[in-house]
PDB file of C-alpha atoms in Angstrom:
ATOM      1  CA  MET N   1     113.198  63.325 117.411  1.00  0.00           C
ATOM      2  CA  THR N   2     109.329  63.376 117.717  1.00  0.00           C
ATOM      3  CA  GLU N   3     107.066  65.059 115.115  1.00  0.00           C
ATOM      4  CA  ILE N   4     106.040  67.477 117.665  1.00  0.00           C
ATOM      5  CA  SER N   5     109.463  68.421 118.733  1.00  0.00           C
ATOM      6  CA  LYS N   6     110.319  68.982 115.046  1.00  0.00           C
ATOM      7  CA  HIS N   7     107.313  71.227 114.736  1.00  0.00           C
ATOM      8  CA  ASP N   8     108.295  73.074 117.834  1.00  0.00           C
ATOM      9  CA  GLU N   9     112.023  73.733 116.467  1.00  0.00           C
ATOM     10  CA  LEU N  10     110.619  74.733 112.823  1.00  0.00           C
ATOM     11  CA  ILE N  11     108.381  77.208 114.248  1.00  0.00           C
ATOM     12  CA  ALA N  12     110.804  78.741 116.542  1.00  0.00           C
ATOM     13  CA  ARG N  13     113.392  79.231 113.893  1.00  0.00           C
ATOM     14  CA  TYR N  14     110.599  80.694 111.644  1.00  0.00           C
ATOM     15  CA  LEU N  15     109.864  83.268 114.068  1.00  0.00           C
ATOM     16  CA  ASN N  16     113.243  83.745 114.751  1.00  0.00           C
ATOM     17  CA  GLY N  17     113.888  84.164 110.920  1.00  0.00           C
ATOM     18  CA  ASN N  18     116.718  81.552 111.095  1.00  0.00           C
ATOM     19  CA  PHE N  19     115.353  78.667 108.854  1.00  0.00           C
ATOM     20  CA  SER N  20     116.822  76.746 105.835  1.00  0.00           C
ATOM     21  CA  ASN N  21     115.280  75.974 102.410  1.00  0.00           C
ATOM     22  CA  ASP N  22     114.350  72.541 103.662  1.00  0.00           C
ATOM     23  CA  ASP N  23     112.408  74.267 106.659  1.00  0.00           C
ATOM     24  CA  GLU N  24     110.719  76.427 104.144  1.00  0.00           C
ATOM     25  CA  VAL N  25     109.252  73.467 102.209  1.00  0.00           C
ATOM     26  CA  LEU N  26     107.927  71.681 105.386  1.00  0.00           C
ATOM     27  CA  LEU N  27     106.486  75.109 106.638  1.00  0.00           C
ATOM     28  CA  LEU N  28     104.754  75.415 103.092  1.00  0.00           C
ATOM     29  CA  GLN N  29     103.136  71.978 103.672  1.00  0.00           C
ATOM     30  CA  TRP N  30     101.680  73.143 106.993  1.00  0.00           C
ATOM     31  CA  VAL N  31     100.302  76.367 105.397  1.00  0.00           C
ATOM     32  CA  ASN N  32      98.331  74.290 102.978  1.00  0.00           C
ATOM     33  CA  ALA N  33      97.326  71.733 105.449  1.00  0.00           C
ATOM     34  CA  ASP N  34      94.574  73.758 107.362  1.00  0.00           C
ATOM     35  CA  PRO N  35      92.789  77.004 106.558  1.00  0.00           C
ATOM     36  CA  LYS N  36      92.535  77.808 110.429  1.00  0.00           C
ATOM     37  CA  ASN N  37      96.341  77.903 110.698  1.00  0.00           C
ATOM     38  CA  LYS N  38      96.329  81.550 109.775  1.00  0.00           C
ATOM     39  CA  LYS N  39      94.038  82.682 112.674  1.00  0.00           C
ATOM     40  CA  GLN N  40      95.876  80.392 115.043  1.00  0.00           C
ATOM     41  CA  PHE N  41      99.198  81.700 114.133  1.00  0.00           C
ATOM     42  CA  LEU N  42      98.290  85.405 114.351  1.00  0.00           C
ATOM     43  CA  GLU N  43      96.917  84.926 117.945  1.00  0.00           C
ATOM     44  CA  LEU N  44     100.162  83.103 118.811  1.00  0.00           C
ATOM     45  CA  LYS N  45     102.193  86.004 117.177  1.00  0.00           C
ATOM     46  CA  ASP N  46     100.142  88.633 118.993  1.00  0.00           C
ATOM     47  CA  THR N  47     100.864  86.980 122.295  1.00  0.00           C
ATOM     48  CA  TRP N  48     104.474  86.617 121.550  1.00  0.00           C
ATOM     49  CA  ASP N  49     104.732  90.279 120.602  1.00  0.00           C
ATOM     50  CA  ALA N  50     102.860  91.391 123.742  1.00  0.00           C
ATOM     51  CA  GLY N  51     104.711  89.175 126.187  1.00  0.00           C
ATOM     52  CA  PHE N  52     108.390  89.693 124.842  1.00  0.00           C
ATOM     53  CA  LYS N  53     108.386  92.865 123.094  1.00  0.00           C
ATOM     54  CA  THR N  54     111.116  94.071 125.430  1.00  0.00           C
ATOM     55  CA  LYS N  55     113.403  90.846 124.981  1.00  0.00           C
ATOM     56  CA  ALA N  56     115.826  89.826 122.418  1.00  0.00           C
ATOM     57  CA  ASN N  57     114.089  87.127 120.317  1.00  0.00           C
ATOM     58  CA  THR N  58     116.507  84.405 120.916  1.00  0.00           C
ATOM     59  CA  ASN N  59     115.858  80.749 119.837  1.00  0.00           C
ATOM     60  CA  ASP N  60     115.486  79.464 123.029  1.00  0.00           C
ATOM     61  CA  GLU N  61     113.047  81.855 124.350  1.00  0.00           C
ATOM     62  CA  LEU N  62     110.968  81.410 121.051  1.00  0.00           C
ATOM     63  CA  LEU N  63     111.073  77.528 121.697  1.00  0.00           C
ATOM     64  CA  LYS N  64     110.216  77.835 125.319  1.00  0.00           C
ATOM     65  CA  PHE N  65     107.032  80.124 124.328  1.00  0.00           C
ATOM     66  CA  TYR N  66     106.090  77.808 121.672  1.00  0.00           C
ATOM     67  CA  LYS N  67     106.061  74.767 123.988  1.00  0.00           C
ATOM     68  CA  GLY N  68     104.178  76.629 126.391  1.00  0.00           C
ATOM     69  CA  GLN N  69     101.311  77.465 123.900  1.00  0.00           C
ATOM     70  CA  VAL N  70     101.272  73.691 122.912  1.00  0.00           C
ATOM     71  CA  ARG N  71     100.943  72.548 126.372  1.00  0.00           C
ATOM     72  CA  SER N  72      98.103  75.248 127.057  1.00  0.00           C
ATOM     73  CA  GLN N  73      96.174  73.032 124.338  1.00  0.00           C
ATOM     74  CA  SER N  74      96.901  69.788 125.726  1.00  0.00           C
ATOM     75  CA  ASN N  75      93.231  68.756 125.191  1.00  0.00           C
ATOM     76  CA  ARG N  76      93.247  69.541 121.533  1.00  0.00           C
ATOM     77  CA  LYS N  77      95.071  68.040 118.773  1.00  0.00           C
ATOM     78  CA  VAL N  78      98.409  69.966 118.003  1.00  0.00           C
ATOM     79  CA  ARG N  79      98.217  72.023 115.103  1.00  0.00           C
ATOM     80  CA  THR N  80     100.671  73.672 113.007  1.00  0.00           C
ATOM     81  CA  TRP N  81     100.952  77.789 113.042  1.00  0.00           C
ATOM     82  CA  VAL N  82     102.528  79.506 110.037  1.00  0.00           C
ATOM     83  CA  TYR N  83     101.887  82.761 108.466  1.00  0.00           C
ATOM     84  CA  ALA N  84     104.199  85.211 106.729  1.00  0.00           C
ATOM     85  CA  VAL N  85     104.587  87.933 109.300  1.00  0.00           C
ATOM     86  CA  SER N  86     108.340  87.726 109.669  1.00  0.00           C
ATOM     87  CA  ALA N  87     111.061  88.770 106.939  1.00  0.00           C
ATOM     88  CA  ALA N  88     110.642  85.642 105.030  1.00  0.00           C
ATOM     89  CA  ALA N  89     107.413  85.252 102.798  1.00  0.00           C
ATOM     90  CA  ILE N  90     106.611  81.807 103.406  1.00  0.00           C
ATOM     91  CA  LEU N  91     103.036  82.094 101.931  1.00  0.00           C
ATOM     92  CA  VAL N  92     104.633  83.575  98.876  1.00  0.00           C
ATOM     93  CA  ILE N  93     107.018  80.737  98.665  1.00  0.00           C
ATOM     94  CA  GLY N  94     103.765  78.467  98.591  1.00  0.00           C
ATOM     95  CA  LEU N  95     102.249  80.555  95.711  1.00  0.00           C
ATOM     96  CA  LEU N  96     105.550  80.436  93.722  1.00  0.00           C
ATOM     97  CA  LEU N  97     106.075  76.553  94.255  1.00  0.00           C
ATOM     98  CA  GLY N  98     102.162  75.471  94.302  1.00  0.00           C
ATOM     99  CA  GLY N  99     101.071  77.524  91.262  1.00  0.00           C
ATOM    100  CA  LEU N 100     100.584  81.041  89.837  1.00  0.00           C
ATOM    101  CA  LEU N 101      97.561  82.957  90.891  1.00  0.00           C
ATOM    102  CA  PRO N 102      95.252  84.592  88.332  1.00  0.00           C
ATOM    103  CA  SER N 103      95.602  88.363  88.118  1.00  0.00           C
ATOM    104  CA  GLY N 104      92.211  89.781  88.321  1.00  0.00           C
ATOM    105  CA  LEU N 105      93.419  93.028  87.235  1.00  0.00           C
ATOM    106  CA  PRO N 106      92.900  94.879  83.937  1.00  0.00           C
ATOM    107  CA  SER N 107      95.760  93.738  81.554  1.00  0.00           C
ATOM    108  CA  LYS N 108      95.852  96.227  78.705  1.00  0.00           C
ATOM    109  CA  GLY N 109      95.299  93.533  75.967  1.00  0.00           C
ATOM    110  CA  ILE N 110      97.244  90.943  77.549  1.00  0.00           C
ATOM    111  CA  GLN N 111      95.571  87.480  78.215  1.00  0.00           C
ATOM    112  CA  GLN N 112      96.396  84.703  80.567  1.00  0.00           C
ATOM    113  CA  LEU N 113      99.020  86.475  82.749  1.00  0.00           C
ATOM    114  CA  GLU N 114     101.043  84.711  85.280  1.00  0.00           C
ATOM    115  CA  SER N 115     100.940  86.382  88.535  1.00  0.00           C
ATOM    116  CA  PHE N 116     102.997  86.576  91.820  1.00  0.00           C
ATOM    117  CA  TYR N 117     101.548  88.076  94.965  1.00  0.00           C
ATOM    118  CA  VAL N 118     103.098  88.991  98.380  1.00  0.00           C
ATOM    119  CA  PRO N 119     100.724  89.424 101.156  1.00  0.00           C
ATOM    120  CA  ALA N 120     101.049  92.079 103.644  1.00  0.00           C
ATOM    121  CA  GLY N 121     103.611  91.317 106.254  1.00  0.00           C
ATOM    122  CA  SER N 122     105.959  89.848 103.899  1.00  0.00           C
ATOM    123  CA  ARG N 123     108.489  90.277 101.213  1.00  0.00           C
ATOM    124  CA  SER N 124     109.801  88.098  98.536  1.00  0.00           C
ATOM    125  CA  GLU N 125     111.982  87.758  95.470  1.00  0.00           C
ATOM    126  CA  LEU N 126     112.012  85.881  92.217  1.00  0.00           C
ATOM    127  CA  THR N 127     114.120  85.421  89.126  1.00  0.00           C
ATOM    128  CA  LEU N 128     112.426  85.909  85.635  1.00  0.00           C
ATOM    129  CA  ALA N 129     112.822  83.472  82.583  1.00  0.00           C
ATOM    130  CA  ASP N 130     115.115  86.251  81.147  1.00  0.00           C
ATOM    131  CA  GLY N 131     117.325  86.414  84.234  1.00  0.00           C
ATOM    132  CA  THR N 132     115.836  89.597  85.458  1.00  0.00           C
ATOM    133  CA  LYS N 133     115.771  89.809  89.431  1.00  0.00           C
ATOM    134  CA  VAL N 134     112.723  91.289  91.172  1.00  0.00           C
ATOM    135  CA  LYS N 135     112.248  91.983  94.909  1.00  0.00           C
ATOM    136  CA  LEU N 136     108.560  92.438  95.847  1.00  0.00           C
ATOM    137  CA  ASN N 137     107.577  94.403  98.846  1.00  0.00           C
ATOM    138  CA  SER N 138     104.534  93.669 100.971  1.00  0.00           C
ATOM    139  CA  ASP N 139     101.092  93.609  99.470  1.00  0.00           C
ATOM    140  CA  SER N 140     102.363  93.633  95.754  1.00  0.00           C
ATOM    141  CA  ARG N 141     101.563  91.947  92.732  1.00  0.00           C
ATOM    142  CA  LEU N 142     103.609  91.221  89.550  1.00  0.00           C
ATOM    143  CA  ASP N 143     101.771  90.028  86.470  1.00  0.00           C
ATOM    144  CA  ILE N 144     103.986  88.712  83.553  1.00  0.00           C
ATOM    145  CA  SER N 145     103.027  88.599  79.928  1.00  0.00           C
ATOM    146  CA  PRO N 146     102.537  85.065  78.502  1.00  0.00           C
ATOM    147  CA  ASP N 147     104.635  86.080  75.416  1.00  0.00           C
ATOM    148  CA  PHE N 148     107.245  87.176  77.866  1.00  0.00           C
ATOM    149  CA  LEU N 149     110.471  85.762  75.980  1.00  0.00           C
ATOM    150  CA  SER N 150     109.032  85.689  72.381  1.00  0.00           C
ATOM    151  CA  LYS N 151     108.143  89.449  72.191  1.00  0.00           C
ATOM    152  CA  ASN N 152     108.875  92.470  74.184  1.00  0.00           C
ATOM    153  CA  ARG N 153     109.455  91.723  77.992  1.00  0.00           C
ATOM    154  CA  VAL N 154     106.260  93.000  79.632  1.00  0.00           C
ATOM    155  CA  VAL N 155     105.275  92.817  83.375  1.00  0.00           C
ATOM    156  CA  ARG N 156     102.440  94.801  85.205  1.00  0.00           C
ATOM    157  CA  LEU N 157     102.987  96.105  88.906  1.00  0.00           C
ATOM    158  CA  VAL N 158     100.727  97.050  91.653  1.00  0.00           C
ATOM    159  CA  GLY N 159     102.623  97.889  94.726  1.00  0.00           C
ATOM    160  CA  GLU N 160     106.399  98.102  95.219  1.00  0.00           C
ATOM    161  CA  ALA N 161     109.321  96.173  93.487  1.00  0.00           C
ATOM    162  CA  TYR N 162     113.053  96.631  92.921  1.00  0.00           C
ATOM    163  CA  PHE N 163     114.257  95.462  89.565  1.00  0.00           C
ATOM    164  CA  GLU N 164     117.747  94.395  88.228  1.00  0.00           C
ATOM    165  CA  VAL N 165     116.846  93.942  84.694  1.00  0.00           C
ATOM    166  CA  LYS N 166     118.861  91.729  82.587  1.00  0.00           C
ATOM    167  CA  SER N 167     120.219  93.730  79.534  1.00  0.00           C
ATOM    168  CA  ASP N 168     118.950  93.075  76.191  1.00  0.00           C
ATOM    169  CA  LYS N 169     118.390  95.997  73.812  1.00  0.00           C
ATOM    170  CA  LYS N 170     116.605  93.909  71.285  1.00  0.00           C
ATOM    171  CA  HIS N 171     113.813  93.318  73.744  1.00  0.00           C
ATOM    172  CA  PRO N 172     113.081  96.280  75.871  1.00  0.00           C
ATOM    173  CA  PHE N 173     111.661  95.563  79.443  1.00  0.00           C
ATOM    174  CA  THR N 174     108.531  97.382  80.209  1.00  0.00           C
ATOM    175  CA  ILE N 175     106.847  97.511  83.660  1.00  0.00           C
ATOM    176  CA  GLU N 176     103.402  98.793  83.348  1.00  0.00           C
ATOM    177  CA  THR N 177     101.724 100.502  86.383  1.00  0.00           C
ATOM    178  CA  PRO N 178      98.086 101.878  86.623  1.00  0.00           C
ATOM    179  CA  LYS N 179      99.462 105.539  86.263  1.00  0.00           C
ATOM    180  CA  PHE N 180     102.634 105.291  84.299  1.00  0.00           C
ATOM    181  CA  ASP N 181     104.687 102.811  82.293  1.00  0.00           C
ATOM    182  CA  VAL N 182     108.626 102.381  82.558  1.00  0.00           C
ATOM    183  CA  LEU N 183     110.688 101.207  79.649  1.00  0.00           C
ATOM    184  CA  VAL N 184     114.350 100.042  80.116  1.00  0.00           C
ATOM    185  CA  THR N 185     116.979  97.717  78.463  1.00  0.00           C
ATOM    186  CA  GLY N 186     119.095  97.045  81.214  1.00  0.00           C
ATOM    187  CA  THR N 187     119.146  98.727  84.700  1.00  0.00           C
ATOM    188  CA  LYS N 188     118.661  98.683  88.555  1.00  0.00           C
ATOM    189  CA  PHE N 189     115.570 100.952  90.005  1.00  0.00           C
ATOM    190  CA  ASN N 190     112.747 100.717  92.233  1.00  0.00           C
ATOM    191  CA  ILE N 191     109.061 101.296  91.677  1.00  0.00           C
ATOM    192  CA  SER N 192     106.432 102.170  94.227  1.00  0.00           C
ATOM    193  CA  SER N 193     102.890 102.242  92.983  1.00  0.00           C
ATOM    194  CA  TYR N 194     100.348 101.475  95.552  1.00  0.00           C
ATOM    195  CA  ALA N 195      96.854 102.495  94.697  1.00  0.00           C
ATOM    196  CA  ASP N 196      96.057 104.008  98.120  1.00  0.00           C
ATOM    197  CA  ASP N 197      99.369 106.045  98.542  1.00  0.00           C
ATOM    198  CA  SER N 198      99.105 109.772  98.085  1.00  0.00           C
ATOM    199  CA  GLN N 199     102.425 109.564  95.952  1.00  0.00           C
ATOM    200  CA  ILE N 200     103.864 107.058  93.419  1.00  0.00           C
ATOM    201  CA  SER N 201     107.516 106.929  92.492  1.00  0.00           C
ATOM    202  CA  THR N 202     110.517 105.541  90.514  1.00  0.00           C
ATOM    203  CA  ALA N 203     114.143 105.812  91.710  1.00  0.00           C
ATOM    204  CA  LEU N 204     116.896 104.970  89.449  1.00  0.00           C
ATOM    205  CA  TYR N 205     120.321 103.496  90.639  1.00  0.00           C
ATOM    206  CA  GLU N 206     122.043 102.348  87.562  1.00  0.00           C
ATOM    207  CA  GLY N 207     121.246 102.564  83.755  1.00  0.00           C
ATOM    208  CA  SER N 208     118.450 104.725  82.392  1.00  0.00           C
ATOM    209  CA  VAL N 209     114.829 104.513  82.256  1.00  0.00           C
ATOM    210  CA  GLN N 210     111.926 106.280  80.483  1.00  0.00           C
ATOM    211  CA  LEU N 211     108.463 106.914  82.101  1.00  0.00           C
ATOM    212  CA  SER N 212     105.436 107.500  80.256  1.00  0.00           C
ATOM    213  CA  THR N 213     102.371 108.721  82.283  1.00  0.00           C
ATOM    214  CA  ILE N 214      98.740 108.371  81.670  1.00  0.00           C
ATOM    215  CA  ASN N 215      98.561 112.120  80.902  1.00  0.00           C
ATOM    216  CA  LYS N 216     101.171 111.831  78.106  1.00  0.00           C
ATOM    217  CA  GLN N 217     104.244 113.035  80.247  1.00  0.00           C
ATOM    218  CA  VAL N 218     107.427 111.562  79.323  1.00  0.00           C
ATOM    219  CA  VAL N 219     110.226 111.503  81.922  1.00  0.00           C
ATOM    220  CA  HIS N 220     113.842 110.394  81.459  1.00  0.00           C
ATOM    221  CA  LEU N 221     115.981 109.460  84.529  1.00  0.00           C
ATOM    222  CA  THR N 222     119.756 109.199  85.056  1.00  0.00           C
ATOM    223  CA  PRO N 223     121.253 107.363  87.896  1.00  0.00           C
ATOM    224  CA  GLY N 224     120.752 108.890  91.342  1.00  0.00           C
ATOM    225  CA  GLU N 225     117.501 110.530  90.208  1.00  0.00           C
ATOM    226  CA  LYS N 226     114.004 109.758  91.558  1.00  0.00           C
ATOM    227  CA  VAL N 227     110.663 111.090  90.174  1.00  0.00           C
ATOM    228  CA  SER N 228     107.674 111.228  92.373  1.00  0.00           C
ATOM    229  CA  PHE N 229     104.012 111.963  91.156  1.00  0.00           C
ATOM    230  CA  ASP N 230     101.023 113.200  93.044  1.00  0.00           C
ATOM    231  CA  GLN N 231      98.306 110.659  92.421  1.00  0.00           C
ATOM    232  CA  LYS N 232      95.572 113.294  92.106  1.00  0.00           C
ATOM    233  CA  THR N 233      97.375 115.640  89.738  1.00  0.00           C
ATOM    234  CA  MET N 234     100.245 113.684  88.349  1.00  0.00           C
ATOM    235  CA  GLU N 235     102.757 116.638  88.897  1.00  0.00           C
ATOM    236  CA  PRO N 236     106.247 115.322  88.779  1.00  0.00           C
ATOM    237  CA  ILE N 237     108.785 116.148  91.363  1.00  0.00           C
ATOM    238  CA  ARG N 238     112.370 115.361  90.602  1.00  0.00           C
ATOM    239  CA  GLU N 239     115.092 114.818  93.402  1.00  0.00           C
ATOM    240  CA  LYS N 240     118.180 112.943  94.151  1.00  0.00           C
ATOM    241  CA  VAL N 241     117.767 109.253  95.329  1.00  0.00           C
ATOM    242  CA  ARG N 242     118.301 108.386  98.710  1.00  0.00           C
ATOM    243  CA  ILE N 243     119.787 104.829  98.523  1.00  0.00           C
ATOM    244  CA  ASP N 244     119.570 104.187 102.220  1.00  0.00           C
ATOM    245  CA  ALA N 245     115.898 105.214 102.435  1.00  0.00           C
ATOM    246  CA  ASP N 246     114.662 104.142  99.074  1.00  0.00           C
ATOM    247  CA  LEU N 247     115.880 100.540  99.211  1.00  0.00           C
ATOM    248  CA  ALA N 248     115.712 100.126 103.008  1.00  0.00           C
ATOM    249  CA  TRP N 249     112.798  97.849 102.556  1.00  0.00           C
ATOM    250  CA  VAL N 250     115.016  95.531 100.424  1.00  0.00           C
ATOM    251  CA  ASN N 251     117.287  94.953 103.584  1.00  0.00           C
ATOM    252  CA  GLY N 252     114.476  94.468 105.912  1.00  0.00           C
ATOM    253  CA  GLU N 253     114.572  98.009 106.999  1.00  0.00           C
ATOM    254  CA  PHE N 254     111.814 100.630 107.072  1.00  0.00           C
ATOM    255  CA  MET N 255     113.011 104.351 106.829  1.00  0.00           C
ATOM    256  CA  PHE N 256     110.824 107.117 106.270  1.00  0.00           C
ATOM    257  CA  GLU N 257     111.331 111.136 106.125  1.00  0.00           C
ATOM    258  CA  GLU N 258     108.618 113.627 106.834  1.00  0.00           C
ATOM    259  CA  ILE N 259     105.733 111.658 105.657  1.00  0.00           C
ATOM    260  CA  PRO N 260     102.051 112.363 106.535  1.00  0.00           C
ATOM    261  CA  PHE N 261     100.525 110.327 109.536  1.00  0.00           C
ATOM    262  CA  SER N 262      98.121 108.622 107.144  1.00  0.00           C
ATOM    263  CA  ASP N 263     101.188 107.469 104.817  1.00  0.00           C
ATOM    264  CA  LEU N 264     102.918 106.120 107.853  1.00  0.00           C
ATOM    265  CA  ILE N 265      99.662 104.197 109.048  1.00  0.00           C
ATOM    266  CA  LYS N 266      99.333 102.462 105.470  1.00  0.00           C
ATOM    267  CA  ARG N 267     103.124 101.462 105.467  1.00  0.00           C
ATOM    268  CA  LEU N 268     102.946  99.925 108.992  1.00  0.00           C
ATOM    269  CA  GLU N 269      99.713  98.105 108.055  1.00  0.00           C
ATOM    270  CA  ARG N 270     101.454  96.491 105.028  1.00  0.00           C
ATOM    271  CA  TRP N 271     104.881  95.938 106.807  1.00  0.00           C
ATOM    272  CA  TYR N 272     103.183  94.159 109.691  1.00  0.00           C
ATOM    273  CA  ASP N 273     100.036  92.802 108.020  1.00  0.00           C
ATOM    274  CA  VAL N 274      97.865  94.766 110.913  1.00  0.00           C
ATOM    275  CA  SER N 275      94.918  97.067 110.890  1.00  0.00           C
ATOM    276  CA  LEU N 276      95.538 100.464 112.527  1.00  0.00           C
ATOM    277  CA  ILE N 277      92.515 102.433 113.066  1.00  0.00           C
ATOM    278  CA  TYR N 278      92.101 106.233 113.801  1.00  0.00           C
ATOM    279  CA  GLN N 279      89.635 108.969 113.719  1.00  0.00           C
ATOM    280  CA  SER N 280      91.370 111.870 115.299  1.00  0.00           C
ATOM    281  CA  SER N 281      91.663 114.704 112.847  1.00  0.00           C
ATOM    282  CA  GLU N 282      94.688 116.033 114.847  1.00  0.00           C
ATOM    283  CA  LEU N 283      96.622 113.121 113.882  1.00  0.00           C
ATOM    284  CA  ASP N 284      96.559 113.938 110.105  1.00  0.00           C
ATOM    285  CA  SER N 285      98.287 117.246 110.431  1.00  0.00           C
ATOM    286  CA  MET N 286     101.506 115.322 111.766  1.00  0.00           C
ATOM    287  CA  VAL N 287     104.418 114.341 109.658  1.00  0.00           C
ATOM    288  CA  TYR N 288     106.837 111.497 110.797  1.00  0.00           C
ATOM    289  CA  SER N 289     110.690 110.750 110.247  1.00  0.00           C
ATOM    290  CA  GLY N 290     112.485 107.530 111.472  1.00  0.00           C
ATOM    291  CA  SER N 291     113.481 104.216 110.977  1.00  0.00           C
ATOM    292  CA  PHE N 292     113.405 100.544 112.319  1.00  0.00           C
ATOM    293  CA  ARG N 293     114.170  97.088 111.381  1.00  0.00           C
ATOM    294  CA  ASN N 294     111.867  94.162 110.604  1.00  0.00           C
ATOM    295  CA  GLN N 295     113.028  92.479 114.100  1.00  0.00           C
ATOM    296  CA  GLU N 296     110.850  95.039 116.020  1.00  0.00           C
ATOM    297  CA  THR N 297     107.375  93.993 116.680  1.00  0.00           C
ATOM    298  CA  ILE N 298     104.322  96.129 115.963  1.00  0.00           C
ATOM    299  CA  TRP N 299     104.030  96.499 119.760  1.00  0.00           C
ATOM    300  CA  GLN N 300     107.366  98.155 120.087  1.00  0.00           C
ATOM    301  CA  VAL N 301     106.699 100.439 117.006  1.00  0.00           C
ATOM    302  CA  LEU N 302     103.663 101.520 118.602  1.00  0.00           C
ATOM    303  CA  ASP N 303     105.290 102.086 121.912  1.00  0.00           C
ATOM    304  CA  ALA N 304     107.830 104.175 120.305  1.00  0.00           C
ATOM    305  CA  LEU N 305     105.099 106.437 118.569  1.00  0.00           C
ATOM    306  CA  LYS N 306     103.545 106.763 122.170  1.00  0.00           C
ATOM    307  CA  ILE N 307     106.504 108.051 123.776  1.00  0.00           C
ATOM    308  CA  THR N 308     107.462 110.540 121.168  1.00  0.00           C
ATOM    309  CA  SER N 309     104.250 111.607 119.861  1.00  0.00           C
ATOM    310  CA  PRO N 310     100.720 112.441 121.218  1.00  0.00           C
ATOM    311  CA  ILE N 311      99.448 109.155 120.447  1.00  0.00           C
ATOM    312  CA  ASP N 312      98.000 106.257 122.661  1.00  0.00           C
ATOM    313  CA  TYR N 313      96.707 103.026 121.369  1.00  0.00           C
ATOM    314  CA  GLN N 314      94.492  99.967 122.384  1.00  0.00           C
ATOM    315  CA  LYS N 315      94.263  96.568 121.048  1.00  0.00           C
ATOM    316  CA  LEU N 316      90.810  95.784 119.705  1.00  0.00           C
ATOM    317  CA  GLY N 317      91.355  92.226 118.424  1.00  0.00           C
ATOM    318  CA  VAL N 318      93.621  89.861 116.481  1.00  0.00           C
ATOM    319  CA  ARG N 319      96.199  92.159 114.661  1.00  0.00           C
ATOM    320  CA  GLU N 320      93.851  95.115 115.114  1.00  0.00           C
ATOM    321  CA  PHE N 321      94.707  98.298 116.859  1.00  0.00           C
ATOM    322  CA  GLU N 322      93.037 101.894 117.605  1.00  0.00           C
ATOM    323  CA  LEU N 323      95.085 104.815 117.549  1.00  0.00           C
ATOM    324  CA  ASN N 324      93.990 107.843 119.605  1.00  0.00           C
ATOM    325  CA  TYR N 325      95.110 111.444 119.791  1.00  0.00           C
ATOM    326  CA  ARG N 326      96.534 112.328 123.389  1.00  0.00           C
ATOM    327  CA  PRO N 327      97.675 115.718 124.018  1.00  0.00           C
ATOM    328  CA  MET N 328     101.240 115.823 125.607  1.00  0.00           C
TER     329      MET N 328
END
């Protein structure tokens, strides 16, 4: 098997989300090989999404498509195209294996933090030194205290993460976010704390947690409870957890119920690593409910919005779209 045919099959399996750990290592090497890979792959992904958005993403179709793109560049050196736009976080694997990124965040007195960052369009998971399992959603960063094992277990989160905390009553586990801290000893819960979202929240599935907010509120949750805060007022809202919706992203599904249009756009931008631009004030008054899986392309999602809503769209550039209000 030639080197080019190996690349063909690896890229096809990557786009189809069907690749092994060994494949991931090879793709990681390609990601780090050339800074132009990202732009080239995004263009390839755009072409694939637009041309095959109504077809099933079979491996044979992907391989045929990729080989066609290679042949169209017969006068150029064959380059590898890898970027984390599918369910697997290839770039994140690169960060975890290749070294830890500096945080760049206020650390509340903690120095030399170890950081894990998941770019938009990706999801990833890691196991901390104490056995705690963490799943990070798109555009999320987890900073870990340098004295994580010797003292209290402390991490800092910006974005969204699902935690399965290893039980240790002598060493409580603390998650610091910009607007609230969560203290636990052993439990399963989800935290959403994006800086540009209108609301932030914590949803508890097992065990117990205690939240302390920046305005001195203390909230205790029991299993099956969720608390959300308006970022402007920090007023808490308690409700029952919808496990299917709140944990859908962990299983590669995006579910939303009566969310403002602006929040929907932010989530789609993170989920697909795209830029969605709109200026129509009419769109801000709309709320949306629905669900889709990661296998659906951004083109399919925008087409669905176009069919069911007074929305039209046009492509502006690489991974960039403009949305416009269109009376139905």
